[in-house]
């Protein structure tokens, strides 16, 4: 009867998984499907372009207009990307902060705590969702985003602008109104990203000095300056 | 007297030989046809002691919610198969399942309402958080703590995850509700499994496995339905492409496999034993009619199977598996009768002469099995019925039916002519033999102290290797899970009563197992009474000046981080806006799933289950706490093992004592001499000590199945002792050793056939019997004659109760 113990474990596993599930998709609505269908050739082209990108290094400026804050927060930093799956996010102002994402874990540090935190993505499902979203937006995996978002082409020239609207049944619908992505002229990488949430908060990220397919300095994968 | 009734019955059967043959043939035929319809119990239940902990644990596990789950793990064997296509194939498989035996299929774990369901628990924090939690919150209502909390929140907004956190920060600026979140996380992440979500599916961390869960209406104990269920799932699995491999993980596979293995083992051991018996008889006696000797125990066991199943309703498969052993024991009677007839010109007379020692042998063996009637283990009592009926039928057939099939072959040589005095040999040789055996006994005795008792019931699981391999692989892929978890179960006839009892026990035990180690439903959903009390306490806590204090503190400190004046209004607006403590959120899927894990209804009672590490210290402490709680018990592998060990040890000690008393009684009553009886017991002593020493040497352990075999060894070995001493005493032992050798050989064949069994319990019984019988046989053949020569003077045949020279069973086998 020892297998009964195992059955109980299986049940708890089901519960664990169920509890930590944060991603969802349901049958598509016709209009949404149509919009995504129209954007599909563009998405395919973008994916093809971005698939040729092995590394990215760019500086960014992030502006957060949040109802919760009286002032707009302006964040300056650098982003590093190395396919497949490695990403670094360094903030220089207003506080020093760094985050390095690998396949299985995430490491982060900030000057306030001066602690390096290492977290397993499989054990932090919410963080995993955030990381997946970041990866998708910055590494150009737009086709996978179509499961949760309806994609429409807002503009093709001079710069390509795509609008991603969460589907009714998507979990993202609970927080995000829409995401607008503007691409570089050569359509090889993102130029800017605007996230609007349901409460009216806006986050804009603008990338500058983007360097593609150049070796990334090992220092980029360290979260703590002069540390690990 | 004995001779009178024997003669009457014998003559009657002799006169009605034809009718008796027809009747016996019909009985055997009916028994053969009917054997297919004899229901076997293939669970372990019959082999478990009637101990409250064992029964309660096994009953709980059998009826638990998780017992009816079937998990299918899909493995992608072709790496070219894209992840999306892999998941699509799994979905397709799940959709294809359409059987009344499967009540639900969970393949895609998606719930759009999850966040709302989770939010309900945060809104319910005032109902969940108790007095100690409020004390912790109170400690955080200081300028320094508020400033630190707001800075942490501000920094969170600067980080990437900040994009998703603004609303959460507004609702709980100080992270006061984190206590609730932490508890939900503890409950959900403590299972020990590693899995990820991919497109709503349960995916292994390496991405090559996907899991689906089926619920079924088939109880674990229903072998027939389990077979149908697995056969259906298997047929569906076969339709999958080669790029996918499936593993089915559930209790039903064990039920079906154990049944299959036991049935195969019974068939295999009976065939092996039958071939060996036939070869031995035909080879040794060189007479086709010797086959009849073999038929006697075979027919007896077959008929006993039916008679026993009428008495005990459902025989345990383990007990039926011992059929070959019992046949090996009871074939001895036929051998003695056959040899007596073959060496005599008067069958009736020769049978009458051997009837007494043969009956004495059967009686001592029956005495051992009678002891099993005093056992609290159902399986042992079944064994008593099955064996005693088999032995009695065998004895009756050997004495009355077998002689009717045989013809005497004697040349008229009298028994007396074949008698000769035991070749005693020099006294020094006997002393040397006794000394050597004494050393062996001491050595085996010392070794036997090293033997351990293995109370893990997993050793009785005879499931096929493929199933065990699948489960091993499953754990490698998905983790070990909660195999180290024990369950504290509290029950009551009403839900609220059970909830209150569970909560009370949680409060009492939380300090024992460690607050972060005991997982209870009370952690996230207390009883109605407590929810109401918590809500009142919460309201009074904040209205008692703390709300104003916090408003002021936040207003002052929020400016440091540019938080707007209205930033944290949602927190204060919802401070008293908590759900009704009287109601349960029946529509909340998250709540219902949690409840399904921690609460179950059985036989009109509500059972609340809490989980804690299955460690000796915890078990002891929690056992002490629940000692006075009649409605609470622990279900754990360790406590089950402890209870089994204690209970079976007591059981076996008691049975051994009863068996010993009965054997001594039979031996002294029939042998009528103290010294002779003591020497006759020597092989039994060597049988037991020898098997323990040998098992210790082979690093084998005793368990609940082979312990019974140990007791059977005593009954078998004492027979050898009786025959040798009896023959020595009456100087009739010219053929004794050959007869005992033949008897031991048949028993070893029966027991040895179990060594070919795949089921660990049957194999273990076979090994014990072989080791014990062999040790007892060697001592009977070598040591007992020496003991007899030194301690027991020969007696003349004229001292015997019959006027004729006694023809013991032993002497005829020449």
PDB file of N, CA and C in Angstrom, chain A residues 1-19 21 24-25 64 66-71 73 75 89 94-95 97 99 104 110 112 122 128 134 147 171 174 201, chain B residues 58 61-62 66 69 71 109 112 114-116 151 155 157-160 167 170 188 191 193 195-197 202 205 211 213 220 251 254 482 485 487 561-564 567 589-590 597 611 637:
ATOM      1  N   UNK A   1       0.812  -1.221   0.000  1.00  0.00           N
ATOM      2  CA  UNK A   1       0.000   0.000   0.000  1.00  0.00           C
ATOM      3  C   UNK A   1       0.849   1.276   0.000  1.00  0.00           C
ATOM      4  N   UNK A   2       2.154   1.059  -0.107  1.00  0.00           N
ATOM      5  CA  UNK A   2       3.006   2.242  -0.072  1.00  0.00           C
ATOM      6  C   UNK A   2       2.745   3.164  -1.249  1.00  0.00           C
ATOM      7  N   UNK A   3       2.200   2.595  -2.322  1.00  0.00           N
ATOM      8  CA  UNK A   3       1.926   3.439  -3.482  1.00  0.00           C
ATOM      9  C   UNK A   3       0.890   4.501  -3.140  1.00  0.00           C
ATOM     10  N   UNK A   4       0.120   4.240  -2.070  1.00  0.00           N
ATOM     11  CA  UNK A   4      -0.871   5.230  -1.672  1.00  0.00           C
ATOM     12  C   UNK A   4      -0.187   6.514  -1.228  1.00  0.00           C
ATOM     13  N   UNK A   5       0.953   6.347  -0.581  1.00  0.00           N
ATOM     14  CA  UNK A   5       1.707   7.528  -0.192  1.00  0.00           C
ATOM     15  C   UNK A   5       2.087   8.315  -1.438  1.00  0.00           C
ATOM     16  N   UNK A   6       2.470   7.603  -2.455  1.00  0.00           N
ATOM     17  CA  UNK A   6       2.871   8.251  -3.699  1.00  0.00           C
ATOM     18  C   UNK A   6       1.706   8.957  -4.351  1.00  0.00           C
ATOM     19  N   UNK A   7       0.517   8.320  -4.280  1.00  0.00           N
ATOM     20  CA  UNK A   7      -0.674   8.938  -4.872  1.00  0.00           C
ATOM     21  C   UNK A   7      -0.951  10.272  -4.190  1.00  0.00           C
ATOM     22  N   UNK A   8      -0.748  10.274  -2.855  1.00  0.00           N
ATOM     23  CA  UNK A   8      -0.980  11.512  -2.125  1.00  0.00           C
ATOM     24  C   UNK A   8      -0.008  12.586  -2.599  1.00  0.00           C
ATOM     25  N   UNK A   9       1.218  12.158  -2.838  1.00  0.00           N
ATOM     26  CA  UNK A   9       2.231  13.104  -3.317  1.00  0.00           C
ATOM     27  C   UNK A   9       1.833  13.683  -4.660  1.00  0.00           C
ATOM     28  N   UNK A  10       1.268  12.833  -5.481  1.00  0.00           N
ATOM     29  CA  UNK A  10       0.869  13.271  -6.809  1.00  0.00           C
ATOM     30  C   UNK A  10      -0.225  14.318  -6.705  1.00  0.00           C
ATOM     31  N   UNK A  11      -1.132  14.081  -5.774  1.00  0.00           N
ATOM     32  CA  UNK A  11      -2.213  15.043  -5.573  1.00  0.00           C
ATOM     33  C   UNK A  11      -1.647  16.384  -5.149  1.00  0.00           C
ATOM     34  N   UNK A  12      -0.684  16.331  -4.216  1.00  0.00           N
ATOM     35  CA  UNK A  12      -0.128  17.586  -3.736  1.00  0.00           C
ATOM     36  C   UNK A  12       0.636  18.290  -4.842  1.00  0.00           C
ATOM     37  N   UNK A  13       1.219  17.480  -5.711  1.00  0.00           N
ATOM     38  CA  UNK A  13       1.924  18.059  -6.855  1.00  0.00           C
ATOM     39  C   UNK A  13       0.931  18.808  -7.736  1.00  0.00           C
ATOM     40  N   UNK A  14      -0.206  18.163  -7.956  1.00  0.00           N
ATOM     41  CA  UNK A  14      -1.235  18.792  -8.794  1.00  0.00           C
ATOM     42  C   UNK A  14      -1.636  20.122  -8.192  1.00  0.00           C
ATOM     43  N   UNK A  15      -1.776  20.096  -6.883  1.00  0.00           N
ATOM     44  CA  UNK A  15      -2.208  21.304  -6.202  1.00  0.00           C
ATOM     45  C   UNK A  15      -1.145  22.385  -6.338  1.00  0.00           C
ATOM     46  N   UNK A  16       0.089  21.972  -6.127  1.00  0.00           N
ATOM     47  CA  UNK A  16       1.200  22.911  -6.227  1.00  0.00           C
ATOM     48  C   UNK A  16       1.198  23.595  -7.586  1.00  0.00           C
ATOM     49  N   UNK A  17       1.082  22.749  -8.590  1.00  0.00           N
ATOM     50  CA  UNK A  17       1.143  23.270  -9.948  1.00  0.00           C
ATOM     51  C   UNK A  17      -0.040  24.174 -10.207  1.00  0.00           C
ATOM     52  N   UNK A  18      -1.169  23.715  -9.742  1.00  0.00           N
ATOM     53  CA  UNK A  18      -2.374  24.492  -9.985  1.00  0.00           C
ATOM     54  C   UNK A  18      -2.279  25.840  -9.299  1.00  0.00           C
ATOM     55  N   UNK A  19      -1.728  25.802  -8.084  1.00  0.00           N
ATOM     56  CA  UNK A  19      -1.628  27.044  -7.317  1.00  0.00           C
ATOM     57  C   UNK A  19      -0.690  28.035  -7.978  1.00  0.00           C
ATOM     58  N   UNK A  21       0.080  28.259 -11.142  1.00  0.00           N
ATOM     59  CA  UNK A  21      -0.135  28.545 -12.558  1.00  0.00           C
ATOM     60  C   UNK A  21      -0.562  29.990 -12.742  1.00  0.00           C
ATOM     61  N   UNK A  24      -2.314  31.742 -18.842  1.00  0.00           N
ATOM     62  CA  UNK A  24      -3.553  31.130 -19.292  1.00  0.00           C
ATOM     63  C   UNK A  24      -3.881  31.545 -20.720  1.00  0.00           C
ATOM     64  N   UNK A  25      -4.575  30.695 -21.405  1.00  0.00           N
ATOM     65  CA  UNK A  25      -5.073  31.077 -22.722  1.00  0.00           C
ATOM     66  C   UNK A  25      -6.346  30.314 -22.999  1.00  0.00           C
ATOM     67  N   UNK A  64       8.463  56.100 -15.744  1.00  0.00           N
ATOM     68  CA  UNK A  64       7.277  55.492 -15.139  1.00  0.00           C
ATOM     69  C   UNK A  64       6.360  56.597 -14.639  1.00  0.00           C
ATOM     70  N   UNK A  66       3.252  56.807 -12.702  1.00  0.00           N
ATOM     71  CA  UNK A  66       2.376  55.975 -11.891  1.00  0.00           C
ATOM     72  C   UNK A  66       1.473  56.843 -11.019  1.00  0.00           C
ATOM     73  N   UNK A  67       0.214  56.472 -10.942  1.00  0.00           N
ATOM     74  CA  UNK A  67      -0.733  57.224 -10.131  1.00  0.00           C
ATOM     75  C   UNK A  67      -0.324  57.219  -8.664  1.00  0.00           C
ATOM     76  N   UNK A  68       0.358  56.214  -8.296  1.00  0.00           N
ATOM     77  CA  UNK A  68       0.764  56.050  -6.895  1.00  0.00           C
ATOM     78  C   UNK A  68       1.856  57.049  -6.490  1.00  0.00           C
ATOM     79  N   UNK A  69       2.563  57.559  -7.522  1.00  0.00           N
ATOM     80  CA  UNK A  69       3.659  58.495  -7.257  1.00  0.00           C
ATOM     81  C   UNK A  69       3.323  59.883  -7.796  1.00  0.00           C
ATOM     82  N   UNK A  70       3.788  60.862  -7.080  1.00  0.00           N
ATOM     83  CA  UNK A  70       3.553  62.241  -7.515  1.00  0.00           C
ATOM     84  C   UNK A  70       4.466  62.608  -8.671  1.00  0.00           C
ATOM     85  N   UNK A  71       5.613  61.998  -8.722  1.00  0.00           N
ATOM     86  CA  UNK A  71       6.582  62.353  -9.761  1.00  0.00           C
ATOM     87  C   UNK A  71       6.817  61.186 -10.712  1.00  0.00           C
ATOM     88  N   UNK A  73       9.074  58.678 -12.446  1.00  0.00           N
ATOM     89  CA  UNK A  73      10.391  58.107 -12.147  1.00  0.00           C
ATOM     90  C   UNK A  73      11.127  57.932 -13.464  1.00  0.00           C
ATOM     91  N   UNK A  75      14.387  56.177 -15.010  1.00  0.00           N
ATOM     92  CA  UNK A  75      15.415  55.188 -14.683  1.00  0.00           C
ATOM     93  C   UNK A  75      16.375  55.071 -15.862  1.00  0.00           C
ATOM     94  N   UNK A  89      20.170  43.180 -16.645  1.00  0.00           N
ATOM     95  CA  UNK A  89      19.445  44.448 -16.535  1.00  0.00           C
ATOM     96  C   UNK A  89      20.162  45.263 -15.462  1.00  0.00           C
ATOM     97  N   UNK A  94      17.813  55.915 -10.564  1.00  0.00           N
ATOM     98  CA  UNK A  94      18.208  56.692  -9.365  1.00  0.00           C
ATOM     99  C   UNK A  94      18.897  55.852  -8.291  1.00  0.00           C
ATOM    100  N   UNK A  95      18.761  54.533  -8.369  1.00  0.00           N
ATOM    101  CA  UNK A  95      19.515  53.684  -7.434  1.00  0.00           C
ATOM    102  C   UNK A  95      20.258  52.638  -8.254  1.00  0.00           C
ATOM    103  N   UNK A  97      21.069  49.138  -9.302  1.00  0.00           N
ATOM    104  CA  UNK A  97      20.371  47.860  -9.187  1.00  0.00           C
ATOM    105  C   UNK A  97      20.782  46.990 -10.371  1.00  0.00           C
ATOM    106  N   UNK A  99      20.152  42.947 -12.287  1.00  0.00           N
ATOM    107  CA  UNK A  99      19.477  41.663 -12.298  1.00  0.00           C
ATOM    108  C   UNK A  99      20.028  40.858 -13.474  1.00  0.00           C
ATOM    109  N   UNK A 104      17.677  29.006 -15.571  1.00  0.00           N
ATOM    110  CA  UNK A 104      16.968  28.435 -14.416  1.00  0.00           C
ATOM    111  C   UNK A 104      16.839  29.362 -13.217  1.00  0.00           C
ATOM    112  N   UNK A 110      20.870  45.161  -5.101  1.00  0.00           N
ATOM    113  CA  UNK A 110      20.656  46.609  -5.129  1.00  0.00           C
ATOM    114  C   UNK A 110      21.513  47.238  -4.051  1.00  0.00           C
ATOM    115  N   UNK A 112      20.855  49.383  -1.943  1.00  0.00           N
ATOM    116  CA  UNK A 112      20.178  49.633  -0.679  1.00  0.00           C
ATOM    117  C   UNK A 112      20.421  48.503   0.328  1.00  0.00           C
ATOM    118  N   UNK A 122      12.007  28.114 -11.087  1.00  0.00           N
ATOM    119  CA  UNK A 122      10.961  27.097 -10.949  1.00  0.00           C
ATOM    120  C   UNK A 122      10.266  27.200  -9.598  1.00  0.00           C
ATOM    121  N   UNK A 128       8.869  34.025 -12.483  1.00  0.00           N
ATOM    122  CA  UNK A 128       9.109  33.360 -13.763  1.00  0.00           C
ATOM    123  C   UNK A 128       8.255  33.991 -14.866  1.00  0.00           C
ATOM    124  N   UNK A 134       9.637  39.555 -19.929  1.00  0.00           N
ATOM    125  CA  UNK A 134      10.808  40.359 -20.313  1.00  0.00           C
ATOM    126  C   UNK A 134      11.532  39.717 -21.487  1.00  0.00           C
ATOM    127  N   UNK A 147      -0.421  34.102 -27.959  1.00  0.00           N
ATOM    128  CA  UNK A 147      -1.341  33.255 -27.182  1.00  0.00           C
ATOM    129  C   UNK A 147      -2.132  34.101 -26.189  1.00  0.00           C
ATOM    130  N   UNK A 171      -4.532  36.326 -18.357  1.00  0.00           N
ATOM    131  CA  UNK A 171      -4.247  36.816 -17.016  1.00  0.00           C
ATOM    132  C   UNK A 171      -3.747  38.262 -17.084  1.00  0.00           C
ATOM    133  N   UNK A 174      -5.909  41.386 -16.519  1.00  0.00           N
ATOM    134  CA  UNK A 174      -6.227  41.879 -15.177  1.00  0.00           C
ATOM    135  C   UNK A 174      -5.417  43.133 -14.847  1.00  0.00           C
ATOM    136  N   UNK A 201      -1.605  53.936 -15.437  1.00  0.00           N
ATOM    137  CA  UNK A 201      -0.146  54.035 -15.290  1.00  0.00           C
ATOM    138  C   UNK A 201       0.528  53.709 -16.621  1.00  0.00           C
TER     139      UNK A 201
ATOM    140  N   UNK B  58      -4.019   1.944   7.253  1.00  0.00           N
ATOM    141  CA  UNK B  58      -4.311   1.312   5.972  1.00  0.00           C
ATOM    142  C   UNK B  58      -5.696   1.701   5.470  1.00  0.00           C
ATOM    143  N   UNK B  61      -5.545   5.292   4.206  1.00  0.00           N
ATOM    144  CA  UNK B  61      -4.851   5.410   2.919  1.00  0.00           C
ATOM    145  C   UNK B  61      -5.718   4.871   1.783  1.00  0.00           C
ATOM    146  N   UNK B  62      -6.430   3.789   2.079  1.00  0.00           N
ATOM    147  CA  UNK B  62      -7.237   3.164   1.022  1.00  0.00           C
ATOM    148  C   UNK B  62      -8.403   4.060   0.608  1.00  0.00           C
ATOM    149  N   UNK B  66      -6.799  10.833  -2.533  1.00  0.00           N
ATOM    150  CA  UNK B  66      -5.770  10.646  -3.552  1.00  0.00           C
ATOM    151  C   UNK B  66      -5.684   9.219  -4.070  1.00  0.00           C
ATOM    152  N   UNK B  69      -6.652   8.540  -7.861  1.00  0.00           N
ATOM    153  CA  UNK B  69      -6.008   9.330  -8.919  1.00  0.00           C
ATOM    154  C   UNK B  69      -5.088   8.443  -9.773  1.00  0.00           C
ATOM    155  N   UNK B  71      -2.041   9.053 -12.577  1.00  0.00           N
ATOM    156  CA  UNK B  71      -1.189  10.059 -13.214  1.00  0.00           C
ATOM    157  C   UNK B  71      -0.519   9.426 -14.429  1.00  0.00           C
ATOM    158  N   UNK B 109      -3.944  22.990 -17.115  1.00  0.00           N
ATOM    159  CA  UNK B 109      -4.284  23.592 -15.830  1.00  0.00           C
ATOM    160  C   UNK B 109      -4.365  25.097 -15.988  1.00  0.00           C
ATOM    161  N   UNK B 112      -8.580  31.297 -15.320  1.00  0.00           N
ATOM    162  CA  UNK B 112      -8.526  32.751 -15.453  1.00  0.00           C
ATOM    163  C   UNK B 112      -8.846  33.465 -14.139  1.00  0.00           C
ATOM    164  N   UNK B 114      -7.822  32.765 -11.220  1.00  0.00           N
ATOM    165  CA  UNK B 114      -6.865  32.453 -10.156  1.00  0.00           C
ATOM    166  C   UNK B 114      -6.510  33.677  -9.310  1.00  0.00           C
ATOM    167  N   UNK B 115      -6.216  34.785  -9.987  1.00  0.00           N
ATOM    168  CA  UNK B 115      -5.792  35.973  -9.252  1.00  0.00           C
ATOM    169  C   UNK B 115      -6.901  36.469  -8.330  1.00  0.00           C
ATOM    170  N   UNK B 116      -8.144  36.414  -8.830  1.00  0.00           N
ATOM    171  CA  UNK B 116      -9.271  36.833  -7.987  1.00  0.00           C
ATOM    172  C   UNK B 116      -9.431  35.905  -6.795  1.00  0.00           C
ATOM    173  N   UNK B 151      10.170  52.335   1.765  1.00  0.00           N
ATOM    174  CA  UNK B 151      11.357  52.372   0.897  1.00  0.00           C
ATOM    175  C   UNK B 151      11.454  51.071   0.092  1.00  0.00           C
ATOM    176  N   UNK B 155      11.478  50.827  -3.958  1.00  0.00           N
ATOM    177  CA  UNK B 155      12.517  50.136  -4.729  1.00  0.00           C
ATOM    178  C   UNK B 155      11.909  49.051  -5.624  1.00  0.00           C
ATOM    179  N   UNK B 157       9.168  49.275  -7.103  1.00  0.00           N
ATOM    180  CA  UNK B 157       8.620  49.939  -8.293  1.00  0.00           C
ATOM    181  C   UNK B 157       9.691  50.221  -9.338  1.00  0.00           C
ATOM    182  N   UNK B 158      10.925  50.332  -8.884  1.00  0.00           N
ATOM    183  CA  UNK B 158      12.014  50.614  -9.826  1.00  0.00           C
ATOM    184  C   UNK B 158      12.482  49.366 -10.567  1.00  0.00           C
ATOM    185  N   UNK B 159      12.171  48.240 -10.003  1.00  0.00           N
ATOM    186  CA  UNK B 159      12.636  46.978 -10.595  1.00  0.00           C
ATOM    187  C   UNK B 159      11.649  46.514 -11.673  1.00  0.00           C
ATOM    188  N   UNK B 160      12.084  45.605 -12.495  1.00  0.00           N
ATOM    189  CA  UNK B 160      11.197  45.166 -13.581  1.00  0.00           C
ATOM    190  C   UNK B 160       9.838  44.663 -13.085  1.00  0.00           C
ATOM    191  N   UNK B 167      -0.662  48.044  -7.948  1.00  0.00           N
ATOM    192  CA  UNK B 167      -1.948  47.856  -7.248  1.00  0.00           C
ATOM    193  C   UNK B 167      -1.772  47.098  -5.932  1.00  0.00           C
ATOM    194  N   UNK B 170      -0.471  49.455  -3.354  1.00  0.00           N
ATOM    195  CA  UNK B 170      -1.518  50.350  -2.854  1.00  0.00           C
ATOM    196  C   UNK B 170      -2.402  49.630  -1.820  1.00  0.00           C
ATOM    197  N   UNK B 188       1.624  25.417  -0.809  1.00  0.00           N
ATOM    198  CA  UNK B 188       1.695  25.033  -2.220  1.00  0.00           C
ATOM    199  C   UNK B 188       3.079  24.596  -2.665  1.00  0.00           C
ATOM    200  N   UNK B 191       5.500  20.496  -1.382  1.00  0.00           N
ATOM    201  CA  UNK B 191       5.270  19.112  -1.789  1.00  0.00           C
ATOM    202  C   UNK B 191       6.551  18.378  -2.169  1.00  0.00           C
ATOM    203  N   UNK B 193       7.964  18.399  -5.024  1.00  0.00           N
ATOM    204  CA  UNK B 193       8.014  18.091  -6.452  1.00  0.00           C
ATOM    205  C   UNK B 193       8.576  19.274  -7.217  1.00  0.00           C
ATOM    206  N   UNK B 195       8.206  20.991 -10.795  1.00  0.00           N
ATOM    207  CA  UNK B 195       7.471  21.026 -12.056  1.00  0.00           C
ATOM    208  C   UNK B 195       7.272  22.477 -12.471  1.00  0.00           C
ATOM    209  N   UNK B 196       7.040  22.661 -13.731  1.00  0.00           N
ATOM    210  CA  UNK B 196       6.825  24.011 -14.234  1.00  0.00           C
ATOM    211  C   UNK B 196       5.546  24.041 -15.064  1.00  0.00           C
ATOM    212  N   UNK B 197       5.081  25.232 -15.283  1.00  0.00           N
ATOM    213  CA  UNK B 197       3.883  25.390 -16.103  1.00  0.00           C
ATOM    214  C   UNK B 197       4.306  25.853 -17.485  1.00  0.00           C
ATOM    215  N   UNK B 202       1.475  20.763 -17.052  1.00  0.00           N
ATOM    216  CA  UNK B 202       2.474  20.427 -16.039  1.00  0.00           C
ATOM    217  C   UNK B 202       3.677  19.838 -16.770  1.00  0.00           C
ATOM    218  N   UNK B 205      11.055  19.911 -15.279  1.00  0.00           N
ATOM    219  CA  UNK B 205      12.028  20.997 -15.396  1.00  0.00           C
ATOM    220  C   UNK B 205      12.906  20.855 -16.642  1.00  0.00           C
ATOM    221  N   UNK B 211       2.639  15.940 -17.668  1.00  0.00           N
ATOM    222  CA  UNK B 211       1.820  15.079 -16.808  1.00  0.00           C
ATOM    223  C   UNK B 211       0.332  15.430 -16.933  1.00  0.00           C
ATOM    224  N   UNK B 213      -3.576  14.215 -15.119  1.00  0.00           N
ATOM    225  CA  UNK B 213      -4.130  13.501 -13.951  1.00  0.00           C
ATOM    226  C   UNK B 213      -5.570  13.077 -14.254  1.00  0.00           C
ATOM    227  N   UNK B 220      -9.170   1.078  -5.329  1.00  0.00           N
ATOM    228  CA  UNK B 220      -7.880   0.376  -5.456  1.00  0.00           C
ATOM    229  C   UNK B 220      -8.005  -1.123  -5.251  1.00  0.00           C
ATOM    230  N   UNK B 251      -2.102   3.485  -7.821  1.00  0.00           N
ATOM    231  CA  UNK B 251      -2.178   2.292  -6.987  1.00  0.00           C
ATOM    232  C   UNK B 251      -2.755   1.108  -7.734  1.00  0.00           C
ATOM    233  N   UNK B 254      -0.439  -1.480  -9.080  1.00  0.00           N
ATOM    234  CA  UNK B 254       0.070  -2.420  -8.070  1.00  0.00           C
ATOM    235  C   UNK B 254      -0.957  -3.519  -7.789  1.00  0.00           C
ATOM    236  N   UNK B 482       6.307  14.113  -1.362  1.00  0.00           N
ATOM    237  CA  UNK B 482       6.122  14.140   0.086  1.00  0.00           C
ATOM    238  C   UNK B 482       6.336  12.775   0.726  1.00  0.00           C
ATOM    239  N   UNK B 485       6.622  12.755   4.372  1.00  0.00           N
ATOM    240  CA  UNK B 485       5.593  13.456   5.138  1.00  0.00           C
ATOM    241  C   UNK B 485       4.661  12.490   5.853  1.00  0.00           C
ATOM    242  N   UNK B 487       0.913  12.258   8.148  1.00  0.00           N
ATOM    243  CA  UNK B 487      -0.362  12.966   8.180  1.00  0.00           C
ATOM    244  C   UNK B 487      -0.995  12.861   9.555  1.00  0.00           C
ATOM    245  N   UNK B 561       9.386  59.330  -0.479  1.00  0.00           N
ATOM    246  CA  UNK B 561       9.536  58.504  -1.691  1.00  0.00           C
ATOM    247  C   UNK B 561       8.575  58.913  -2.802  1.00  0.00           C
ATOM    248  N   UNK B 562       8.094  60.106  -2.730  1.00  0.00           N
ATOM    249  CA  UNK B 562       7.190  60.677  -3.749  1.00  0.00           C
ATOM    250  C   UNK B 562       5.860  59.932  -3.863  1.00  0.00           C
ATOM    251  N   UNK B 563       5.491  59.168  -2.886  1.00  0.00           N
ATOM    252  CA  UNK B 563       4.179  58.522  -2.963  1.00  0.00           C
ATOM    253  C   UNK B 563       3.099  59.598  -2.844  1.00  0.00           C
ATOM    254  N   UNK B 564       2.062  59.482  -3.623  1.00  0.00           N
ATOM    255  CA  UNK B 564       1.009  60.495  -3.620  1.00  0.00           C
ATOM    256  C   UNK B 564       0.169  60.385  -2.340  1.00  0.00           C
ATOM    257  N   UNK B 567      -2.127  57.551  -2.408  1.00  0.00           N
ATOM    258  CA  UNK B 567      -1.509  56.288  -2.860  1.00  0.00           C
ATOM    259  C   UNK B 567      -2.041  55.071  -2.108  1.00  0.00           C
ATOM    260  N   UNK B 589     -12.322  28.592  -6.547  1.00  0.00           N
ATOM    261  CA  UNK B 589     -11.701  27.343  -6.995  1.00  0.00           C
ATOM    262  C   UNK B 589     -10.432  27.023  -6.201  1.00  0.00           C
ATOM    263  N   UNK B 590      -9.662  28.067  -5.908  1.00  0.00           N
ATOM    264  CA  UNK B 590      -8.434  27.885  -5.133  1.00  0.00           C
ATOM    265  C   UNK B 590      -8.759  27.323  -3.752  1.00  0.00           C
ATOM    266  N   UNK B 597      -7.493  18.935  -0.674  1.00  0.00           N
ATOM    267  CA  UNK B 597      -6.265  18.299  -0.204  1.00  0.00           C
ATOM    268  C   UNK B 597      -6.286  18.056   1.303  1.00  0.00           C
ATOM    269  N   UNK B 611      -0.109  17.959   7.518  1.00  0.00           N
ATOM    270  CA  UNK B 611       1.114  17.264   7.086  1.00  0.00           C
ATOM    271  C   UNK B 611       2.317  17.738   7.920  1.00  0.00           C
ATOM    272  N   UNK B 637       4.352   6.468   7.278  1.00  0.00           N
ATOM    273  CA  UNK B 637       5.097   5.264   6.914  1.00  0.00           C
ATOM    274  C   UNK B 637       5.889   4.760   8.126  1.00  0.00           C
TER     275      UNK B 637
END
